[in-house]
Short mmCIF file of C-alpha atoms in Angstrom, two decimals:
data_model
loop_
_atom_site.label_atom_id
_atom_site.label_comp_id
_atom_site.label_asym_id
_atom_site.label_seq_id
_atom_site.Cartn_x
_atom_site.Cartn_y
_atom_site.Cartn_z
CA MET O 121 38.74 23.17 -9.91
CA THR O 122 38.23 24.10 -6.26
CA LEU O 123 35.72 22.41 -4.14
CA SER O 124 33.55 25.56 -4.07
CA GLU O 125 33.60 25.76 -7.86
CA GLU O 126 32.48 22.06 -8.09
CA ASP O 127 29.65 22.90 -5.62
CA TYR O 128 28.44 25.78 -7.74
CA ILE O 129 28.56 23.75 -10.87
CA LYS O 130 26.47 21.01 -9.31
CA ALA O 131 23.97 23.47 -7.89
CA ILE O 132 23.51 25.20 -11.27
CA TYR O 133 22.93 21.78 -12.92
CA HIS O 134 20.23 20.85 -10.40
CA LEU O 135 18.55 24.14 -10.60
CA SER O 136 18.54 24.10 -14.43
CA GLN O 137 16.71 20.80 -14.36
CA ILE O 138 13.60 22.36 -12.71
CA ASP O 139 12.44 24.29 -15.85
CA ASN O 140 15.26 23.90 -18.33
CA LYS O 141 15.94 27.64 -18.29
CA SER O 142 18.87 29.87 -17.46
CA VAL O 143 19.25 29.99 -13.60
CA ALA O 144 18.90 33.36 -11.81
CA THR O 145 21.92 34.31 -9.67
CA ASN O 146 19.37 34.81 -6.66
CA ALA O 147 18.24 31.22 -6.98
CA ILE O 148 21.85 30.11 -6.86
CA ALA O 149 22.51 32.31 -3.84
CA GLU O 150 19.48 30.72 -2.06
CA GLN O 151 20.68 27.20 -2.92
CA MET O 152 24.30 27.91 -1.80
CA LYS O 153 23.12 29.92 1.18
CA THR O 154 25.32 32.94 0.23
CA LYS O 155 25.02 36.58 -1.02
CA PRO O 156 24.03 37.23 -4.66
CA SER O 157 27.21 39.29 -4.99
CA SER O 158 29.24 36.34 -4.03
CA VAL O 159 27.45 34.19 -6.73
CA THR O 160 28.19 36.90 -9.36
CA ASP O 161 31.91 36.73 -8.55
CA MET O 162 31.96 32.94 -8.80
CA VAL O 163 29.88 32.87 -11.96
CA LYS O 164 32.38 35.23 -13.59
CA LYS O 165 35.18 32.84 -12.58
CA LEU O 166 33.43 29.89 -13.98
CA SER O 167 32.66 31.82 -17.19
CA GLU O 168 36.40 32.53 -17.61
CA LYS O 169 37.03 28.80 -17.39
CA SER O 170 34.31 28.20 -20.08
CA LEU O 171 32.16 26.21 -17.62
CA VAL O 172 29.11 28.49 -17.75
CA ASN O 173 27.35 30.93 -20.06
CA TYR O 174 26.61 34.20 -18.29
CA LYS O 175 25.18 37.46 -19.31
CA LYS O 176 24.16 40.08 -16.72
CA TYR O 177 20.40 40.05 -16.04
CA GLN O 178 19.88 36.99 -18.27
CA GLY O 179 20.84 34.28 -15.78
CA VAL O 180 23.41 31.44 -15.86
CA SER O 181 23.48 28.16 -17.93
CA LEU O 182 26.10 25.40 -18.04
CA SER O 183 28.27 25.05 -21.14
CA GLU O 184 28.74 21.59 -22.53
CA LYS O 185 32.02 21.43 -20.67
CA GLY O 186 30.25 22.52 -17.47
CA ARG O 187 27.43 20.02 -17.98
CA LEU O 188 29.99 17.12 -18.21
CA VAL O 189 31.80 18.36 -15.11
CA ALA O 190 28.48 18.51 -13.18
CA LEU O 191 27.48 15.01 -14.31
CA SER O 192 30.88 13.68 -13.28
CA ILE O 193 30.47 15.06 -9.75
CA ILE O 194 26.94 13.79 -9.54
CA ARG O 195 28.12 10.32 -10.68
CA LYS O 196 30.70 10.21 -7.95
CA HIS O 197 28.28 11.38 -5.29
CA ARG O 198 25.69 8.77 -6.21
CA LEU O 199 28.18 5.92 -6.50
CA TRP O 200 29.55 6.74 -3.12
CA GLU O 201 25.99 6.72 -1.69
CA VAL O 202 25.53 3.19 -3.09
CA PHE O 203 28.89 2.10 -1.64
CA LEU O 204 27.98 3.54 1.77
CA VAL O 205 24.57 1.76 1.93
CA ASP O 206 25.51 -1.47 0.31
CA LYS O 207 29.02 -2.07 1.66
CA LEU O 208 29.25 -0.12 4.88
CA ASN O 209 25.66 -0.54 6.05
CA PHE O 210 24.87 3.18 6.32
CA SER O 211 21.11 3.88 6.27
CA TRP O 212 19.89 5.86 3.29
CA ASP O 213 19.21 9.00 5.51
CA GLU O 214 22.83 9.07 6.59
CA VAL O 215 24.68 8.99 3.26
CA HIS O 216 24.13 12.37 1.69
CA GLU O 217 26.37 14.49 3.80
CA VAL O 218 29.23 11.93 3.67
CA ALA O 219 28.95 11.59 -0.09
CA GLU O 220 29.08 15.50 -0.25
CA GLN O 221 32.66 15.09 0.92
CA LEU O 222 33.63 12.06 -1.12
CA GLU O 223 32.37 13.44 -4.37
CA HIS O 224 35.38 15.77 -4.62
CA ILE O 225 37.90 12.98 -4.83
CA LYS O 226 39.72 13.55 -8.13
CA SER O 227 40.86 10.07 -9.14
CA ASP O 228 38.96 8.93 -12.14
CA ALA O 229 40.55 5.43 -11.81
CA LEU O 230 39.23 5.11 -8.25
CA ILE O 231 35.69 5.95 -9.37
CA ASP O 232 35.80 3.57 -12.31
CA LYS O 233 36.96 0.76 -10.02
CA LEU O 234 34.23 1.73 -7.49
CA ASP O 235 31.59 1.57 -10.31
CA ALA O 236 32.74 -1.85 -11.38
CA HIS O 237 33.00 -3.10 -7.70
CA LEU O 238 29.39 -2.09 -7.17
CA GLY O 239 28.18 -3.90 -10.39
CA PHE O 240 27.62 -0.72 -12.38
CA PRO O 241 24.47 0.41 -10.45
CA LYS O 242 21.90 2.46 -12.36
CA VAL O 243 20.34 4.37 -9.49
CA ASP O 244 21.46 5.52 -6.00
CA PRO O 245 19.76 4.63 -2.69
CA HIS O 246 17.20 7.39 -3.17
CA GLY O 247 16.26 6.25 -6.69
CA ASP O 248 18.17 8.96 -8.65
CA PRO O 249 19.88 7.76 -11.86
CA ILE O 250 23.61 7.47 -11.85
CA PRO O 251 25.33 8.99 -14.91
CA THR O 252 27.70 6.79 -16.85
CA LYS O 253 31.35 7.79 -17.37
CA ASP O 254 30.49 9.58 -20.54
CA GLY O 255 27.67 11.62 -18.89
CA THR O 256 24.59 9.75 -20.05
CA PHE O 257 21.88 8.08 -18.02
CA LYS O 258 18.53 6.53 -18.54
CA LYS O 259 15.64 8.85 -17.58
CA SER O 260 12.59 7.04 -16.35
CA ILE O 261 9.14 8.41 -16.66
CA LYS O 262 8.14 9.08 -12.99
CA LYS O 263 5.44 11.12 -11.38
CA LEU O 264 4.72 12.21 -7.83
CA ILE O 265 1.93 10.38 -6.07
CA SER O 266 0.17 13.72 -5.57
CA GLU O 267 0.08 14.23 -9.36
CA LEU O 268 -1.48 10.85 -10.19
CA PRO O 269 -5.19 9.75 -10.41
CA VAL O 270 -6.78 7.24 -8.10
CA LEU O 271 -6.24 3.65 -9.16
CA SER O 272 -2.77 4.46 -10.61
CA GLU O 273 -0.27 1.77 -9.75
CA GLY O 274 3.50 1.76 -10.08
CA VAL O 275 6.85 1.15 -8.51
CA CYS O 276 8.31 3.63 -6.07
CA VAL O 277 11.54 4.76 -7.67
CA GLY O 278 12.57 7.96 -5.86
CA VAL O 279 12.08 10.69 -3.36
CA ASN O 280 11.86 14.39 -3.92
CA ASP O 281 12.87 15.15 -0.29
CA SER O 282 16.00 13.40 0.77
CA SER O 283 16.20 14.91 4.18
CA ALA O 284 17.09 12.57 7.02
CA SER O 285 13.83 13.16 8.82
CA PHE O 286 11.68 12.19 5.70
CA LEU O 287 13.74 9.10 5.01
CA LYS O 288 13.45 8.02 8.68
CA PHE O 289 9.67 8.43 8.30
CA LEU O 290 9.66 6.19 5.31
CA ASP O 291 11.66 3.49 7.10
CA LYS O 292 9.33 3.77 10.10
CA ASN O 293 6.37 3.10 7.83
CA LYS O 294 8.13 0.45 5.85
CA ILE O 295 8.03 2.37 2.60
CA ALA O 296 11.00 1.46 0.40
CA LEU O 297 12.23 2.03 -3.11
CA GLY O 298 11.23 -0.89 -5.41
CA ASP O 299 7.84 -1.36 -3.63
CA THR O 300 4.72 -1.44 -5.73
CA PHE O 301 2.02 1.07 -4.76
CA LYS O 302 -1.50 1.43 -5.73
CA ILE O 303 -3.51 4.61 -5.12
CA LEU O 304 -6.77 3.55 -3.57
CA ASP O 305 -8.42 6.90 -2.93
CA ARG O 306 -7.66 10.59 -2.28
CA GLU O 307 -9.34 12.76 0.35
CA GLU O 308 -10.65 16.02 -1.26
CA PHE O 309 -10.48 18.00 1.96
CA ASP O 310 -6.80 17.63 2.77
CA GLY O 311 -5.28 15.86 -0.25
CA SER O 312 -4.22 12.83 1.85
CA VAL O 313 -3.96 9.57 -0.18
CA SER O 314 -4.74 5.95 0.73
CA ILE O 315 -2.18 3.58 -0.89
CA SER O 316 -1.61 -0.20 -0.80
CA THR O 317 1.98 -1.34 -0.07
CA ARG O 318 3.76 -4.55 0.66
CA SER O 319 3.00 -4.05 4.41
CA GLY O 320 -0.75 -3.27 3.86
CA THR O 321 -2.86 -0.19 3.34
CA ILE O 322 -1.76 3.09 4.71
CA ARG O 323 -2.93 6.73 4.45
CA ILE O 324 -0.31 9.34 3.65
CA SER O 325 -0.53 13.19 3.87
CA GLU O 326 -0.42 15.41 0.84
CA GLN O 327 3.06 16.46 1.90
CA ILE O 328 4.34 12.89 1.78
CA ALA O 329 2.47 12.20 -1.54
CA SER O 330 4.27 15.28 -2.96
CA ASN O 331 7.68 13.66 -2.14
CA LEU O 332 7.34 10.15 -3.41
CA TYR O 333 7.83 9.27 -7.13
CA LEU O 334 6.26 6.24 -8.86
CA GLU O 335 7.31 4.75 -12.23
CA ILE O 336 3.98 4.06 -13.62
CA SER O 337 2.90 0.72 -15.13
CA ASP O 338 -0.68 1.53 -15.87
CA THR O 339 -2.24 4.98 -15.59
CA GLU O 340 -5.35 6.68 -17.12
#
């Protein structure tokens, strides 16, 4: 597979996770920042390789073969992110772009040794699960802070926005994965939320609350 084909397979996988439906070519074009006609050409190539199921006007879905390829790419990407943070001391807002390049390395032996060297991590630095070699991973029950009722308490397990600017904001406010948060109150006017963290009580905007996932220990 070419690098471009791998990028398309990964994009289709991520888009299909949003609502578990076939993915429109326009959505893929927006994700890949290209023209719909270019997406159609690529999808036809992927279909010829039995990686996607495609019918005109009915969207695109991954075949089982394509799903396993996508999970393999995602596994490599997330393992490299762990390596960059844990072993090379990159910050979590720096690793995505580097991992985008490293995920295309073809050597399965290298990735298996990387996995073992890292101690078989279950999640990447952003809290996203890392697939195993056979394409399985544990899915935790997580919800955005903005969706949870007041007095909910849980562990911060992931971010919806992995942009560098957002991750730097979290570092600045000492918000980290693995921290336990409790929702103290929500402002009806602007949707801002007061939460207790390891560093004290802080108020976060609705935008931030819509980008932080909690794994819930006790909810209504």
